[in-house]
PDB file of C-alpha atoms in Angstrom:
ATOM      1  CA  MET U   1     107.473-115.689  79.183  1.00 49.00           C
ATOM      2  CA  LYS U   2     106.802-116.086  82.895  1.00 43.00           C
ATOM      3  CA  ILE U   3     106.877-112.305  83.315  1.00 47.00           C
ATOM      4  CA  ASN U   4     104.377-111.826  80.486  1.00 47.00           C
ATOM      5  CA  LEU U   5     102.084-114.476  81.987  1.00 41.00           C
ATOM      6  CA  LEU U   6     102.292-112.791  85.389  1.00 41.00           C
ATOM      7  CA  ILE U   7     101.394-109.426  83.859  1.00 40.00           C
ATOM      8  CA  ILE U   8      98.380-110.970  82.093  1.00 37.00           C
ATOM      9  CA  LEU U   9      97.189-112.627  85.313  1.00 34.00           C
ATOM     10  CA  LEU U  10      97.543-109.376  87.239  1.00 38.00           C
ATOM     11  CA  TYR U  11      95.627-107.527  84.532  1.00 36.00           C
ATOM     12  CA  LEU U  12      92.809-110.075  84.610  1.00 31.00           C
ATOM     13  CA  SER U  13      92.684-109.875  88.398  1.00 33.00           C
ATOM     14  CA  VAL U  14      92.304-106.105  88.251  1.00 32.00           C
ATOM     15  CA  LEU U  15      89.490-106.478  85.718  1.00 31.00           C
ATOM     16  CA  VAL U  16      87.676-108.949  87.972  1.00 27.00           C
ATOM     17  CA  ILE U  17      88.037-106.672  91.004  1.00 30.00           C
ATOM     18  CA  PHE U  18      86.722-103.640  89.136  1.00 30.00           C
ATOM     19  CA  SER U  19      83.919-105.701  87.629  1.00 26.00           C
ATOM     20  CA  CYS U  20      82.825-106.887  91.081  1.00 26.00           C
ATOM     21  CA  ASN U  21      82.986-103.384  92.515  1.00 28.00           C
ATOM     22  CA  SER U  22      80.978-101.992  89.615  1.00 25.00           C
ATOM     23  CA  THR U  23      78.330-104.638  90.108  1.00 25.00           C
ATOM     24  CA  LYS U  24      78.058-103.782  93.792  1.00 32.00           C
ATOM     25  CA  GLU U  25      77.863-100.070  93.082  1.00 31.00           C
ATOM     26  CA  LEU U  26      75.212-100.517  90.406  1.00 30.00           C
ATOM     27  CA  ASN U  27      73.183-102.876  92.545  1.00 50.00           C
ATOM     28  CA  HIS U  28      71.630-100.645  95.216  1.00 72.00           C
ATOM     29  CA  GLU U  29      69.715-103.503  96.768  1.00 80.00           C
ATOM     30  CA  ILE U  30      70.774-106.574  98.737  1.00 89.00           C
ATOM     31  CA  ILE U  31      68.496-109.558  98.175  1.00 89.00           C
ATOM     32  CA  TYR U  32      68.026-112.467 100.563  1.00 89.00           C
ATOM     33  CA  ASN U  33      66.153-115.546  99.297  1.00 88.00           C
ATOM     34  CA  ASP U  34      64.438-117.855 101.762  1.00 88.00           C
ATOM     35  CA  SER U  35      64.571-121.193  99.937  1.00 79.00           C
ATOM     36  CA  ALA U  36      63.044-123.066 102.889  1.00 78.00           C
ATOM     37  CA  HIS U  37      59.523-121.886 102.016  1.00 71.00           C
ATOM     38  CA  PHE U  38      59.521-121.812  98.213  1.00 65.00           C
ATOM     39  CA  GLU U  39      56.968-124.650  98.092  1.00 65.00           C
ATOM     40  CA  LEU U  40      54.288-122.340  99.494  1.00 66.00           C
ATOM     41  CA  GLN U  41      51.879-120.729  97.053  1.00 64.00           C
ATOM     42  CA  ASN U  42      52.181-116.972  97.440  1.00 69.00           C
ATOM     43  CA  ASN U  43      55.314-115.121  96.406  1.00 85.00           C
ATOM     44  CA  PHE U  44      56.342-112.668  99.127  1.00 89.00           C
ATOM     45  CA  ARG U  45      58.735-109.759  98.612  1.00 93.00           C
ATOM     46  CA  PHE U  46      59.583-107.419 101.452  1.00 96.00           C
ATOM     47  CA  THR U  47      61.615-104.311 100.607  1.00 97.00           C
ATOM     48  CA  LEU U  48      63.277-101.802 102.925  1.00 97.00           C
ATOM     49  CA  ASN U  49      64.426 -98.479 101.470  1.00 96.00           C
ATOM     50  CA  ASN U  50      66.931 -96.841 103.779  1.00 96.00           C
ATOM     51  CA  GLY U  51      66.210 -93.370 105.106  1.00 96.00           C
ATOM     52  CA  LYS U  52      68.489 -90.609 106.345  1.00 95.00           C
ATOM     53  CA  GLY U  53      68.336 -91.977 109.895  1.00 95.00           C
ATOM     54  CA  PHE U  54      69.635 -95.438 108.928  1.00 95.00           C
ATOM     55  CA  ASN U  55      72.613 -96.646 110.976  1.00 91.00           C
ATOM     56  CA  HIS U  56      72.746-100.452 111.314  1.00 90.00           C
ATOM     57  CA  PRO U  57      69.389-101.075 113.000  1.00 94.00           C
ATOM     58  CA  THR U  58      68.041-104.314 114.461  1.00 95.00           C
ATOM     59  CA  TYR U  59      64.708-105.525 113.097  1.00 97.00           C
ATOM     60  CA  VAL U  60      62.246-108.397 112.825  1.00 98.00           C
ATOM     61  CA  LEU U  61      59.321-109.266 110.538  1.00 98.00           C
ATOM     62  CA  TRP U  62      56.446-111.539 111.551  1.00 98.00           C
ATOM     63  CA  GLU U  63      52.833-112.653 110.962  1.00 96.00           C
ATOM     64  CA  GLU U  64      49.807-112.330 113.243  1.00 97.00           C
ATOM     65  CA  ASP U  65      46.136-113.168 112.888  1.00 95.00           C
ATOM     66  CA  MET U  66      43.545-110.416 113.029  1.00 96.00           C
ATOM     67  CA  SER U  67      43.109-110.952 116.769  1.00 97.00           C
ATOM     68  CA  GLY U  68      46.762-110.115 117.371  1.00 96.00           C
ATOM     69  CA  ASN U  69      47.907-113.677 117.985  1.00 97.00           C
ATOM     70  CA  TYR U  70      51.473-114.434 116.929  1.00 97.00           C
ATOM     71  CA  LEU U  71      51.755-116.883 114.010  1.00 95.00           C
ATOM     72  CA  ARG U  72      55.375-117.054 112.859  1.00 94.00           C
ATOM     73  CA  THR U  73      58.496-114.983 112.295  1.00 97.00           C
ATOM     74  CA  LEU U  74      59.578-114.448 108.700  1.00 96.00           C
ATOM     75  CA  TYR U  75      62.887-112.603 109.070  1.00 96.00           C
ATOM     76  CA  ILE U  76      65.100-111.393 111.915  1.00 97.00           C
ATOM     77  CA  THR U  77      68.525-109.780 112.049  1.00 95.00           C
ATOM     78  CA  LYS U  78      71.168-112.307 112.978  1.00 93.00           C
ATOM     79  CA  ALA U  79      72.653-110.296 115.853  1.00 91.00           C
ATOM     80  CA  TYR U  80      69.427-110.239 117.843  1.00 93.00           C
ATOM     81  CA  ALA U  81      68.488-113.823 116.984  1.00 94.00           C
ATOM     82  CA  SER U  82      71.880-115.108 118.167  1.00 92.00           C
ATOM     83  CA  GLY U  83      72.613-112.683 121.016  1.00 88.00           C
ATOM     84  CA  ILE U  84      75.988-111.892 119.403  1.00 87.00           C
ATOM     85  CA  PHE U  85      76.284-108.199 118.482  1.00 79.00           C
ATOM     86  CA  GLY U  86      79.033-106.112 116.930  1.00 58.00           C
ATOM     87  CA  HIS U  87      79.909-104.720 120.370  1.00 55.00           C
ATOM     88  CA  GLN U  88      80.254-107.162 123.237  1.00 54.00           C
ATOM     89  CA  MET U  89      78.525-106.045 126.419  1.00 55.00           C
ATOM     90  CA  VAL U  90      80.463-106.197 129.685  1.00 56.00           C
ATOM     91  CA  GLY U  91      78.450-105.512 132.819  1.00 54.00           C
ATOM     92  CA  ASP U  92      75.503-103.146 132.645  1.00 54.00           C
ATOM     93  CA  SER U  93      76.920-100.258 130.635  1.00 56.00           C
ATOM     94  CA  VAL U  94      80.276-101.104 129.051  1.00 56.00           C
ATOM     95  CA  TRP U  95      80.552-102.157 125.404  1.00 56.00           C
ATOM     96  CA  MET U  96      83.742-103.518 123.875  1.00 55.00           C
ATOM     97  CA  MET U  97      85.037-102.697 120.401  1.00 62.00           C
ATOM     98  CA  LYS U  98      84.670-106.322 119.327  1.00 67.00           C
ATOM     99  CA  PRO U  99      81.791-108.715 118.613  1.00 69.00           C
ATOM    100  CA  GLY U 100      80.395-110.695 121.503  1.00 73.00           C
ATOM    101  CA  GLU U 101      77.399-111.539 123.637  1.00 83.00           C
ATOM    102  CA  SER U 102      75.004-108.712 124.432  1.00 82.00           C
ATOM    103  CA  HIS U 103      71.666-108.925 126.238  1.00 84.00           C
ATOM    104  CA  GLN U 104      69.264-106.371 124.708  1.00 89.00           C
ATOM    105  CA  PRO U 105      65.725-106.587 126.153  1.00 94.00           C
ATOM    106  CA  ALA U 106      64.823-103.090 124.897  1.00 96.00           C
ATOM    107  CA  ALA U 107      65.873-103.745 121.298  1.00 96.00           C
ATOM    108  CA  LEU U 108      62.751-105.578 120.060  1.00 98.00           C
ATOM    109  CA  PRO U 109      60.486-105.881 123.115  1.00 98.00           C
ATOM    110  CA  TYR U 110      57.144-106.012 121.316  1.00 98.00           C
ATOM    111  CA  TRP U 111      58.110-109.019 119.186  1.00 98.00           C
ATOM    112  CA  SER U 112      60.045-110.670 122.021  1.00 97.00           C
ATOM    113  CA  HIS U 113      56.937-110.807 124.184  1.00 97.00           C
ATOM    114  CA  LYS U 114      54.656-111.693 121.268  1.00 97.00           C
ATOM    115  CA  LYS U 115      56.630-114.770 120.278  1.00 96.00           C
ATOM    116  CA  GLY U 116      56.805-116.018 123.869  1.00 93.00           C
ATOM    117  CA  LEU U 117      59.512-117.857 125.778  1.00 91.00           C
ATOM    118  CA  LEU U 118      62.323-119.566 123.909  1.00 89.00           C
ATOM    119  CA  SER U 119      63.010-122.179 126.575  1.00 80.00           C
ATOM    120  CA  GLY U 120      62.444-122.202 130.301  1.00 76.00           C
ATOM    121  CA  ASP U 121      62.103-118.552 131.278  1.00 84.00           C
ATOM    122  CA  ASN U 122      64.281-117.135 128.473  1.00 88.00           C
ATOM    123  CA  LEU U 123      62.508-114.381 126.560  1.00 93.00           C
ATOM    124  CA  ILE U 124      65.463-112.637 124.883  1.00 94.00           C
ATOM    125  CA  PRO U 125      67.635-114.634 122.443  1.00 94.00           C
ATOM    126  CA  SER U 126      71.150-115.454 123.640  1.00 91.00           C
ATOM    127  CA  PRO U 127      74.035-117.657 122.452  1.00 90.00           C
ATOM    128  CA  GLU U 128      72.712-120.400 124.746  1.00 92.00           C
ATOM    129  CA  HIS U 129      69.097-119.899 123.662  1.00 92.00           C
ATOM    130  CA  PRO U 130      69.072-118.445 120.113  1.00 94.00           C
ATOM    131  CA  PHE U 131      65.954-117.864 118.058  1.00 94.00           C
ATOM    132  CA  VAL U 132      66.163-120.308 115.149  1.00 93.00           C
ATOM    133  CA  ASP U 133      62.624-120.411 113.737  1.00 92.00           C
ATOM    134  CA  ALA U 134      63.069-117.813 110.999  1.00 94.00           C
ATOM    135  CA  TYR U 135      65.411-116.661 108.255  1.00 94.00           C
ATOM    136  CA  CYS U 136      68.321-114.779 109.852  1.00 92.00           C
ATOM    137  CA  GLY U 137      70.576-112.323 108.083  1.00 90.00           C
ATOM    138  CA  ALA U 138      72.991-109.512 108.770  1.00 86.00           C
ATOM    139  CA  THR U 139      71.699-105.944 108.772  1.00 83.00           C
ATOM    140  CA  ALA U 140      72.005-104.850 105.155  1.00 85.00           C
ATOM    141  CA  THR U 141      73.906-101.608 104.602  1.00 85.00           C
ATOM    142  CA  LYS U 142      72.059-100.917 101.348  1.00 88.00           C
ATOM    143  CA  ASN U 143      68.395-101.137 100.459  1.00 94.00           C
ATOM    144  CA  PHE U 144      67.223-104.597 101.332  1.00 91.00           C
ATOM    145  CA  GLN U 145      64.797-107.121  99.864  1.00 94.00           C
ATOM    146  CA  PHE U 146      63.701-110.369 101.476  1.00 94.00           C
ATOM    147  CA  ARG U 147      62.070-112.931  99.190  1.00 92.00           C
ATOM    148  CA  SER U 148      60.084-115.838 100.508  1.00 91.00           C
ATOM    149  CA  ASN U 149      56.727-117.554 100.117  1.00 86.00           C
ATOM    150  CA  ILE U 150      53.778-117.657 102.470  1.00 83.00           C
ATOM    151  CA  GLU U 151      50.867-120.028 102.820  1.00 80.00           C
ATOM    152  CA  PRO U 152      47.659-119.508 100.797  1.00 76.00           C
ATOM    153  CA  LEU U 153      45.487-116.942 102.542  1.00 79.00           C
ATOM    154  CA  ASP U 154      41.847-117.851 103.130  1.00 82.00           C
ATOM    155  CA  LYS U 155      41.443-114.837 105.409  1.00 87.00           C
ATOM    156  CA  ASN U 156      43.194-111.604 106.271  1.00 93.00           C
ATOM    157  CA  ILE U 157      46.386-111.619 108.317  1.00 94.00           C
ATOM    158  CA  ARG U 158      48.638-108.883 109.632  1.00 97.00           C
ATOM    159  CA  ILE U 159      52.304-108.421 108.812  1.00 97.00           C
ATOM    160  CA  LEU U 160      54.285-106.579 111.485  1.00 99.00           C
ATOM    161  CA  PHE U 161      57.779-105.144 111.553  1.00 99.00           C
ATOM    162  CA  GLU U 162      59.728-103.867 114.559  1.00 99.00           C
ATOM    163  CA  VAL U 163      62.940-101.864 114.242  1.00 98.00           C
ATOM    164  CA  ASN U 164      65.336-100.310 116.735  1.00 97.00           C
ATOM    165  CA  GLN U 165      68.639 -98.491 116.503  1.00 95.00           C
ATOM    166  CA  ALA U 166      71.103 -98.288 119.365  1.00 89.00           C
ATOM    167  CA  TRP U 167      72.141 -94.961 120.937  1.00 88.00           C
ATOM    168  CA  ASP U 168      69.578 -93.012 118.911  1.00 93.00           C
ATOM    169  CA  TRP U 169      68.968 -90.137 121.345  1.00 95.00           C
ATOM    170  CA  ASN U 170      66.788 -87.072 120.877  1.00 96.00           C
ATOM    171  CA  TYR U 171      65.446 -84.137 122.915  1.00 97.00           C
ATOM    172  CA  TYR U 172      62.926 -86.348 124.751  1.00 97.00           C
ATOM    173  CA  TRP U 173      64.670 -89.709 124.910  1.00 97.00           C
ATOM    174  CA  THR U 174      67.854 -88.486 126.601  1.00 96.00           C
ATOM    175  CA  ASN U 175      70.583 -90.569 128.221  1.00 90.00           C
ATOM    176  CA  SER U 176      69.398 -89.408 131.647  1.00 92.00           C
ATOM    177  CA  LYS U 177      65.696 -90.255 131.222  1.00 95.00           C
ATOM    178  CA  TYR U 178      66.017 -93.738 132.765  1.00 94.00           C
ATOM    179  CA  SER U 179      69.571 -93.454 134.010  1.00 88.00           C
ATOM    180  CA  ASP U 180      69.339 -96.587 136.161  1.00 90.00           C
ATOM    181  CA  ASN U 181      68.124 -98.836 133.333  1.00 91.00           C
ATOM    182  CA  TYR U 182      70.938-100.360 131.271  1.00 86.00           C
ATOM    183  CA  ALA U 183      68.565-101.651 128.562  1.00 90.00           C
ATOM    184  CA  TYR U 184      67.266 -98.143 127.901  1.00 92.00           C
ATOM    185  CA  LYS U 185      70.769 -96.664 127.895  1.00 86.00           C
ATOM    186  CA  HIS U 186      71.629 -98.895 124.961  1.00 84.00           C
ATOM    187  CA  SER U 187      68.358 -98.431 123.079  1.00 88.00           C
ATOM    188  CA  ALA U 188      67.621 -94.661 123.475  1.00 93.00           C
ATOM    189  CA  GLN U 189      64.554 -93.963 121.297  1.00 97.00           C
ATOM    190  CA  PRO U 190      62.367 -97.060 121.578  1.00 98.00           C
ATOM    191  CA  SER U 191      61.606 -99.544 118.846  1.00 98.00           C
ATOM    192  CA  ILE U 192      59.055 -98.561 116.211  1.00 99.00           C
ATOM    193  CA  ILE U 193      56.367-101.056 115.194  1.00 99.00           C
ATOM    194  CA  TYR U 194      54.896-101.020 111.682  1.00 99.00           C
ATOM    195  CA  ALA U 195      51.955-103.067 110.407  1.00 98.00           C
ATOM    196  CA  VAL U 196      49.707-103.783 107.445  1.00 97.00           C
ATOM    197  CA  THR U 197      46.759-106.108 106.803  1.00 96.00           C
ATOM    198  CA  ILE U 198      47.040-108.376 103.752  1.00 93.00           C
ATOM    199  CA  ASN U 199      44.657-110.749 101.974  1.00 86.00           C
ATOM    200  CA  ASN U 200      44.810-113.251  99.131  1.00 76.00           C
ATOM    201  CA  THR U 201      44.718-110.554  96.457  1.00 75.00           C
ATOM    202  CA  ASP U 202      47.890-109.900  94.490  1.00 76.00           C
ATOM    203  CA  SER U 203      48.880-106.447  95.590  1.00 90.00           C
ATOM    204  CA  ILE U 204      51.501-104.020  96.858  1.00 95.00           C
ATOM    205  CA  TYR U 205      51.256-102.939 100.475  1.00 96.00           C
ATOM    206  CA  TYR U 206      53.106-100.358 102.553  1.00 98.00           C
ATOM    207  CA  LEU U 207      53.628-100.824 106.277  1.00 98.00           C
ATOM    208  CA  ASN U 208      52.847 -97.822 108.462  1.00 98.00           C
ATOM    209  CA  PRO U 209      53.869 -97.078 112.068  1.00 98.00           C
ATOM    210  CA  ILE U 210      51.321 -98.085 114.725  1.00 99.00           C
ATOM    211  CA  GLY U 211      53.327 -97.349 117.875  1.00 99.00           C
ATOM    212  CA  HIS U 212      56.544 -97.983 119.759  1.00 99.00           C
ATOM    213  CA  GLY U 213      57.811-100.645 122.132  1.00 98.00           C
ATOM    214  CA  ASP U 214      58.704-100.414 125.813  1.00 98.00           C
ATOM    215  CA  ALA U 215      61.753 -98.135 126.057  1.00 97.00           C
ATOM    216  CA  LYS U 216      63.070-100.164 129.002  1.00 96.00           C
ATOM    217  CA  GLY U 217      62.205-103.539 127.505  1.00 96.00           C
ATOM    218  CA  GLU U 218      60.193-104.572 130.541  1.00 96.00           C
ATOM    219  CA  SER U 219      56.932-105.400 128.773  1.00 97.00           C
ATOM    220  CA  GLY U 220      55.418-106.247 125.418  1.00 97.00           C
ATOM    221  CA  LYS U 221      53.065-103.282 125.501  1.00 98.00           C
ATOM    222  CA  LEU U 222      52.387-101.226 122.385  1.00 98.00           C
ATOM    223  CA  PHE U 223      52.573 -97.466 123.003  1.00 99.00           C
ATOM    224  CA  THR U 224      50.643 -95.588 120.317  1.00 98.00           C
ATOM    225  CA  ASP U 225      51.930 -92.054 121.022  1.00 98.00           C
ATOM    226  CA  LEU U 226      54.720 -91.361 118.514  1.00 98.00           C
ATOM    227  CA  SER U 227      54.869 -87.606 119.043  1.00 98.00           C
ATOM    228  CA  ASN U 228      58.290 -87.743 120.731  1.00 98.00           C
ATOM    229  CA  ILE U 229      59.842 -90.065 118.158  1.00 98.00           C
ATOM    230  CA  THR U 230      62.061 -88.229 115.669  1.00 98.00           C
ATOM    231  CA  SER U 231      65.020 -89.798 113.842  1.00 96.00           C
ATOM    232  CA  ALA U 232      63.825 -93.311 114.679  1.00 97.00           C
ATOM    233  CA  LYS U 233      60.974 -92.748 112.211  1.00 97.00           C
ATOM    234  CA  GLU U 234      63.537 -91.909 109.527  1.00 97.00           C
ATOM    235  CA  ILE U 235      65.480 -95.175 109.607  1.00 97.00           C
ATOM    236  CA  PHE U 236      63.567 -96.283 106.503  1.00 97.00           C
ATOM    237  CA  LYS U 237      61.989 -94.142 103.789  1.00 97.00           C
ATOM    238  CA  SER U 238      59.536 -96.880 102.897  1.00 98.00           C
ATOM    239  CA  ILE U 239      58.663-100.419 103.961  1.00 98.00           C
ATOM    240  CA  LYS U 240      56.989-102.258 101.085  1.00 98.00           C
ATOM    241  CA  LEU U 241      55.410-105.684 100.761  1.00 96.00           C
ATOM    242  CA  GLU U 242      54.431-107.383  97.505  1.00 94.00           C
ATOM    243  CA  ILE U 243      52.220-110.476  97.328  1.00 89.00           C
ATOM    244  CA  LYS U 244      51.807-112.446  94.105  1.00 83.00           C
ATOM    245  CA  SER U 245      50.388-115.916  93.466  1.00 75.00           C
ATOM    246  CA  ASN U 246      52.782-118.382  91.844  1.00 65.00           C
TER     247      ASN U 246
END
């Protein structure tokens, strides 16, 4: 009797495991829901479709007014927001095969300067000074959707997205280009900034590249020449935003 019961339990366990795996395989999209802002009027869905260049990038999504003034951050990858990455940084150019603190000023420099100082003179998030004013999540390995709500729009605003992928070298952004700059040596091709203008009309928008960030992470300047950017533009096939009134 006990043996038969054990066999049944094992069989049910196998069914559950296969059921879970099938669900994950059939679901090609990871969805994050931001419940903190569901009281706001406009339904907001942000979808990333991975491209052939995708390899665990760091990224951030935020709002600006039409004059380019920072309003608020909507979503940011947890590693950058916390300063704890998958590879701990030791010194200027050594990375360990374990998670730990890593200072990455060239990862998302445009947003980092836009949002301003965290505390004192700290611009880049760290374990001591994390960025906590947005929804944080791990980098999704599949296509990704972030669902939230935004305030009613009585005028146009801009939605911006910055993405960077470590060690993403190409013919122009080589590992010897800024050989004395540790931030660049980790970043390689600089971050890409995408943007779109939205209004209070229910619609579907696609974000398009407007430039890249500072390859050395020393400023918040936007560089509009993307002619030497290659695989970094292929991290995502499409970046889509849907707005719908509740």
